Every structure is written in C-alpha cells, then in structure tokens.
Amino acid sequence: MFSKKGTGSWPKYYEKTGKRPPRETLLFALNEFEKYNLKGKNTPLAIDLGCGNGRDTVEMLRRGWRVLAIDAEPSAIEGINARINEEKKTLLETKICRFEGVLLPKSQLINSSFALPLVSPIDFPALWKKILDALMPRGLVSCQLYGERDSWVGDPTITFFSRSDIDALLSPLQLEYFREEEEDSTTPRGIQKHWHIYHIVARRS
Ligand SMILES: C[S@@+](CC[C@H](N)C(=O)[O-])C[C@H]1O[C@@H](n2cnc3c(N)ncnc32)[C@H](O)[C@@H]1O
C-alpha cells in the first residue's frame, strides 16, 4: 500500500519535534480543567494516543496527571522514559501498540496530537467510537484531524474530513476550541506540502 507520510522515520521526527512546546489543543484542554476545577478529588487520568516521544505527555505529567501513553513505535516510549524522573514514572503507564486494537480505560482527557489521522478510513469510525465511549462525563478530547484539501489526500492509510464531516463527527460533543489551518510549509522531515488541519478540543456533555 502506498503511503506519503513517511512513517518509516519516526525517530527522525521525534528528534526534530519532541522538545518543542506542548500542542495548543492540549494546553487549551489542560487549562479548561484548571479553570473550572474539573480534575476531581483523585489524580485524573489522561490518555495520549500516538504520544511520540512525549511532547504532550511530559506536560500532562508535569501538571500532575496520570497518563496512559500509547504509541506503536518503541523508540517513542523509550524517548519518554528517558525524559522523566522516577517520581513522574509512577504517574505514567505506557503501551507499545497500535491504537486501533487497544482497550481504552475511562479517562477525563483523551489527547491525540497529529496522530488520529494516521488511521485508515476503514478503521477510523470504530476508533472514534472507542474514544467517545472512554470519555468520562465532562471529559475532553483534544486532537488534530486532516481536511480534504491536505496534499496527502489520496493516501489510503490516512483519514481526511470535509468541514461537514467534522460537524457530524463532533455532533455528540460540545465544541470548546476549533481552529482550521491551511498553509504551505515544510514537514519536520523536510517535505514541502499543503496542510489542511482542524485543531479541536471538544467536551462530552
Ligand atoms: C506525527 S506523530 C505525533 C507525535 C506527538 N503526538 C506530537 O504531537 O508530536 C504521530 C505518532 O503517532 C504514532 N502512530 C501513528 N499511527 C499509529 C497507530 N495506528 N497506533 C499507534 N501509534 C500510531 C506514530 O508512531 C507517531 O509517534
């Protein structure tokens, strides 16, 4: 199956991006929990789907969340473990696996930065249902999805959405943050492309 996304070189991607600040969608979601005091009495649980080498996971741990970090790439999980101290490790559970097949525990926050689109259109609906089922009441999902004008359209391993598809997908949720981005730029692996991205934070009501 042909693929334009070059997933054979994730370590190179982590090297370039891993130490960058957390994603805007994750920061928005974490701030919502703090602003409205929604974390509850016990240490809250977040899932980071396609965590990479910890750009977002490390921030959640820093803010005192328990995190289940999931990635298919072993070097991603190695990278996270190398970045955190023993105390933070007590808050972290990791799984090296594809997220299409994994069971998700009930969680207050499900974060997936630039990873959910990397699932085929055949697998995406079941994965999205699994995410919604795992979200606790008032829980948030923070993620990026790709739009129909992205230059990777045509790759059968990636899922793309029109604006009306997005509205339908998010209809069971309450939208808290939405930014649609379109720009020509270079990927972390140095490939020129047109990005069409939806940045999303939505709440289970
Ligand atoms: C573009 S990177 C994003 C990494 C990180 N979330 C960030 O924001 O920088 C996508 C990550 O998702 C992982 N990934 C892609 N498809 C996956 C799948 N089906 N199951 C598990 N991990 C996957 C890759 O190994 C990679 O680490």
Short mmCIF file of C-alpha atoms and ligand atoms in Angstrom, two decimals:
data_model
loop_
_atom_site.label_atom_id
_atom_site.label_comp_id
_atom_site.label_asym_id
_atom_site.label_seq_id
_atom_site.Cartn_x
_atom_site.Cartn_y
_atom_site.Cartn_z
CA MET A 1 0.00 0.00 0.00
CA PHE A 2 1.49 3.35 -0.93
CA SER A 3 1.96 6.00 1.72
CA LYS A 4 3.20 9.58 1.51
CA LYS A 5 3.58 10.13 5.21
CA GLY A 6 6.99 8.51 5.62
CA THR A 7 6.28 6.73 8.89
CA GLY A 8 9.48 4.73 8.49
CA SER A 9 11.40 7.58 10.07
CA TRP A 10 9.64 8.42 13.32
CA PRO A 11 12.92 8.67 15.31
CA LYS A 12 13.98 11.50 12.99
CA TYR A 13 10.60 13.18 13.56
CA TYR A 14 10.95 12.86 17.35
CA GLU A 15 14.47 14.30 17.21
CA LYS A 16 13.12 17.38 15.40
CA THR A 17 9.88 17.95 17.30
CA GLY A 18 9.97 16.16 20.66
CA LYS A 19 11.39 19.04 22.67
CA ARG A 20 9.04 21.63 21.18
CA PRO A 21 6.33 23.08 23.48
CA PRO A 22 3.12 21.11 24.02
CA ARG A 23 0.41 21.44 21.38
CA GLU A 24 -2.09 24.33 21.61
CA THR A 25 -5.00 21.89 21.81
CA LEU A 26 -3.53 20.07 24.80
CA LEU A 27 -2.74 23.35 26.58
CA PHE A 28 -6.29 24.58 25.99
CA ALA A 29 -7.73 21.33 27.40
CA LEU A 30 -5.47 21.33 30.48
CA ASN A 31 -6.30 24.96 31.17
CA GLU A 32 -10.03 24.17 30.98
CA PHE A 33 -9.64 21.55 33.72
CA GLU A 34 -7.74 24.04 35.87
CA LYS A 35 -10.06 26.98 35.16
CA TYR A 36 -13.22 25.07 36.07
CA ASN A 37 -11.61 22.85 38.72
CA LEU A 38 -12.71 19.71 36.87
CA LYS A 39 -9.88 17.38 37.82
CA GLY A 40 -11.83 15.83 40.70
CA LYS A 41 -10.50 14.61 44.05
CA ASN A 42 -8.27 11.82 42.74
CA THR A 43 -5.35 12.19 40.37
CA PRO A 44 -7.06 12.47 36.96
CA LEU A 45 -6.24 10.13 34.08
CA ALA A 46 -5.36 11.22 30.55
CA ILE A 47 -4.66 9.06 27.52
CA ASP A 48 -2.13 10.25 24.94
CA LEU A 49 -2.79 8.37 21.69
CA GLY A 50 0.23 8.45 19.37
CA CYS A 51 2.27 10.15 22.09
CA GLY A 52 5.54 10.25 20.12
CA ASN A 53 8.48 10.95 22.41
CA GLY A 54 6.43 12.92 24.87
CA ARG A 55 5.90 16.46 23.73
CA ASP A 56 2.41 16.41 25.33
CA THR A 57 2.79 13.51 27.79
CA VAL A 58 5.60 15.29 29.65
CA GLU A 59 3.39 18.39 30.11
CA MET A 60 0.49 16.34 31.49
CA LEU A 61 2.83 14.60 33.95
CA ARG A 62 4.32 17.98 34.94
CA ARG A 63 0.80 19.19 35.79
CA GLY A 64 0.16 16.15 38.00
CA TRP A 65 -1.96 13.97 35.68
CA ARG A 66 -1.68 10.20 35.43
CA VAL A 67 -1.02 9.38 31.79
CA LEU A 68 -1.52 6.29 29.67
CA ALA A 69 0.82 6.96 26.73
CA ILE A 70 0.28 4.77 23.67
CA ASP A 71 2.39 4.58 20.54
CA ALA A 72 3.18 1.84 18.03
CA GLU A 73 6.81 2.93 17.81
CA PRO A 74 9.09 1.54 20.58
CA SER A 75 11.56 4.45 20.29
CA ALA A 76 8.72 6.86 21.17
CA ILE A 77 8.18 5.23 24.55
CA GLU A 78 11.95 4.92 25.13
CA GLY A 79 12.20 8.64 24.44
CA ILE A 80 9.57 9.50 27.05
CA ASN A 81 11.14 7.28 29.69
CA ALA A 82 14.49 8.97 29.07
CA ARG A 83 12.95 12.40 29.68
CA ILE A 84 11.21 11.91 33.02
CA ASN A 85 12.35 11.28 36.58
CA GLU A 86 11.37 8.36 38.84
CA GLU A 87 8.61 10.34 40.55
CA LYS A 88 6.91 11.11 37.22
CA LYS A 89 7.30 7.45 36.17
CA THR A 90 4.89 6.50 38.98
CA LEU A 91 2.20 8.52 37.14
CA LEU A 92 2.94 7.01 33.74
CA GLU A 93 1.75 3.81 32.07
CA THR A 94 2.89 3.07 28.55
CA LYS A 95 1.76 0.71 25.82
CA ILE A 96 3.62 -0.03 22.61
CA CYS A 97 0.82 -0.96 20.23
CA ARG A 98 -1.44 0.36 17.51
CA PHE A 99 -4.34 2.24 19.00
CA GLU A 100 -6.96 0.66 16.71
CA GLY A 101 -6.76 -2.56 18.78
CA VAL A 102 -6.19 -1.26 22.30
CA LEU A 103 -8.76 -1.08 25.11
CA LEU A 104 -9.12 2.43 26.50
CA PRO A 105 -9.90 2.96 30.19
CA LYS A 106 -12.38 5.64 31.29
CA SER A 107 -10.49 8.93 31.27
CA GLN A 108 -11.05 12.62 31.87
CA LEU A 109 -8.89 13.62 28.89
CA ILE A 110 -8.06 11.86 25.63
CA ASN A 111 -5.34 13.71 23.76
CA SER A 112 -4.09 12.77 20.32
CA SER A 113 -1.89 15.33 18.63
CA PHE A 114 -1.33 14.77 14.91
CA ALA A 115 -1.89 11.02 15.26
CA LEU A 116 -5.60 10.21 14.74
CA PRO A 117 -5.48 10.98 11.00
CA LEU A 118 -2.85 8.24 10.61
CA VAL A 119 -5.57 5.60 10.72
CA SER A 120 -7.33 4.34 7.60
CA PRO A 121 -10.89 5.50 6.84
CA ILE A 122 -11.96 1.88 7.42
CA ASP A 123 -10.64 1.86 11.00
CA PHE A 124 -11.37 5.44 11.98
CA PRO A 125 -15.11 5.15 12.90
CA ALA A 126 -14.50 2.32 15.41
CA LEU A 127 -11.55 4.19 16.91
CA TRP A 128 -13.60 7.39 17.29
CA LYS A 129 -16.44 5.43 18.93
CA LYS A 130 -13.94 3.87 21.32
CA ILE A 131 -12.66 7.33 22.24
CA LEU A 132 -16.17 8.68 22.89
CA ASP A 133 -17.05 5.59 24.98
CA ALA A 134 -13.91 6.04 27.10
CA LEU A 135 -14.51 9.74 27.84
CA MET A 136 -15.92 10.36 31.30
CA PRO A 137 -18.83 12.82 31.61
CA ARG A 138 -17.46 16.37 31.10
CA GLY A 139 -14.24 14.81 29.78
CA LEU A 140 -12.36 16.43 26.92
CA VAL A 141 -10.90 15.15 23.68
CA SER A 142 -8.07 17.25 22.20
CA CYS A 143 -6.78 16.34 18.77
CA GLN A 144 -5.92 17.28 15.20
CA LEU A 145 -7.72 15.91 12.15
CA TYR A 146 -6.86 16.48 8.50
CA GLY A 147 -9.02 18.29 5.96
CA GLU A 148 -9.97 17.46 2.40
CA ARG A 149 -7.52 19.98 0.86
CA ASP A 150 -4.44 18.50 2.53
CA SER A 151 -1.84 17.45 -0.02
CA TRP A 152 -1.71 13.92 1.43
CA VAL A 153 -5.28 13.30 0.20
CA GLY A 154 -5.22 10.07 -1.80
CA ASP A 155 -3.14 8.16 0.74
CA PRO A 156 -5.44 5.29 1.81
CA THR A 157 -3.72 4.97 5.20
CA ILE A 158 -4.83 8.47 6.27
CA THR A 159 -8.33 9.74 7.08
CA PHE A 160 -9.47 13.17 5.82
CA PHE A 161 -12.59 15.16 6.64
CA SER A 162 -14.66 17.83 4.93
CA ARG A 163 -15.99 20.58 7.18
CA SER A 164 -19.45 18.94 7.17
CA ASP A 165 -17.88 15.56 8.09
CA ILE A 166 -16.26 17.29 11.06
CA ASP A 167 -19.56 18.80 12.16
CA ALA A 168 -21.17 15.34 12.07
CA LEU A 169 -18.25 13.72 13.90
CA LEU A 170 -18.36 16.31 16.68
CA SER A 171 -22.15 16.44 16.95
CA PRO A 172 -22.31 14.22 20.08
CA LEU A 173 -19.83 16.60 21.77
CA GLN A 174 -19.73 20.22 22.84
CA LEU A 175 -17.07 22.10 20.89
CA GLU A 176 -14.74 24.11 23.14
CA TYR A 177 -11.93 25.08 20.75
CA PHE A 178 -11.73 24.93 16.97
CA ARG A 179 -9.16 26.30 14.55
CA GLU A 180 -8.96 25.42 10.89
CA GLU A 181 -5.49 25.89 9.44
CA GLU A 182 -4.39 25.86 5.82
CA GLU A 183 -0.86 26.66 4.81
CA ASP A 184 2.02 25.62 2.61
CA SER A 185 5.04 24.66 4.67
CA THR A 186 7.66 22.00 5.25
CA THR A 187 7.09 18.88 7.36
CA PRO A 188 9.52 18.08 10.21
CA ARG A 189 11.07 15.58 7.81
CA GLY A 190 11.72 18.36 5.27
CA ILE A 191 8.95 17.66 2.75
CA GLN A 192 7.08 20.61 1.21
CA LYS A 193 3.30 20.19 1.46
CA HIS A 194 -0.08 21.88 1.79
CA TRP A 195 -1.50 21.35 5.29
CA HIS A 196 -5.23 21.39 5.96
CA ILE A 197 -5.69 20.78 9.66
CA TYR A 198 -8.55 21.03 12.14
CA HIS A 199 -7.37 21.74 15.69
CA ILE A 200 -10.09 20.51 18.05
CA VAL A 201 -10.99 20.40 21.72
CA ALA A 202 -14.46 19.02 22.49
CA ARG A 203 -16.30 18.03 25.64
CA ARG A 204 -18.54 15.10 26.42
CA SER A 205 -21.59 16.76 27.89
C1 LIG B 1 3.00 12.85 13.88
S1 LIG B 1 3.48 11.92 15.26
C2 LIG B 1 2.84 12.90 16.59
C3 LIG B 1 3.58 12.66 17.88
C4 LIG B 1 3.11 13.54 19.04
N1 LIG B 1 1.74 13.27 19.41
C5 LIG B 1 3.26 15.00 18.69
O1 LIG B 1 2.30 15.75 18.73
O2 LIG B 1 4.37 15.42 18.34
C6 LIG B 1 2.37 10.56 15.19
C7 LIG B 1 2.66 9.47 16.21
O3 LIG B 1 1.60 8.54 16.18
C8 LIG B 1 2.11 7.22 16.16
N2 LIG B 1 1.13 6.41 15.44
C9 LIG B 1 0.70 6.61 14.16
N3 LIG B 1 -0.26 5.72 13.86
C10 LIG B 1 -0.44 4.95 14.97
C11 LIG B 1 -1.30 3.88 15.30
N4 LIG B 1 -2.19 3.42 14.42
N5 LIG B 1 -1.22 3.32 16.53
C12 LIG B 1 -0.33 3.80 17.43
N6 LIG B 1 0.53 4.82 17.18
C13 LIG B 1 0.47 5.39 15.97
C14 LIG B 1 3.46 7.32 15.48
O4 LIG B 1 4.32 6.26 15.86
C15 LIG B 1 3.94 8.69 15.96
O5 LIG B 1 4.68 8.60 17.15
#
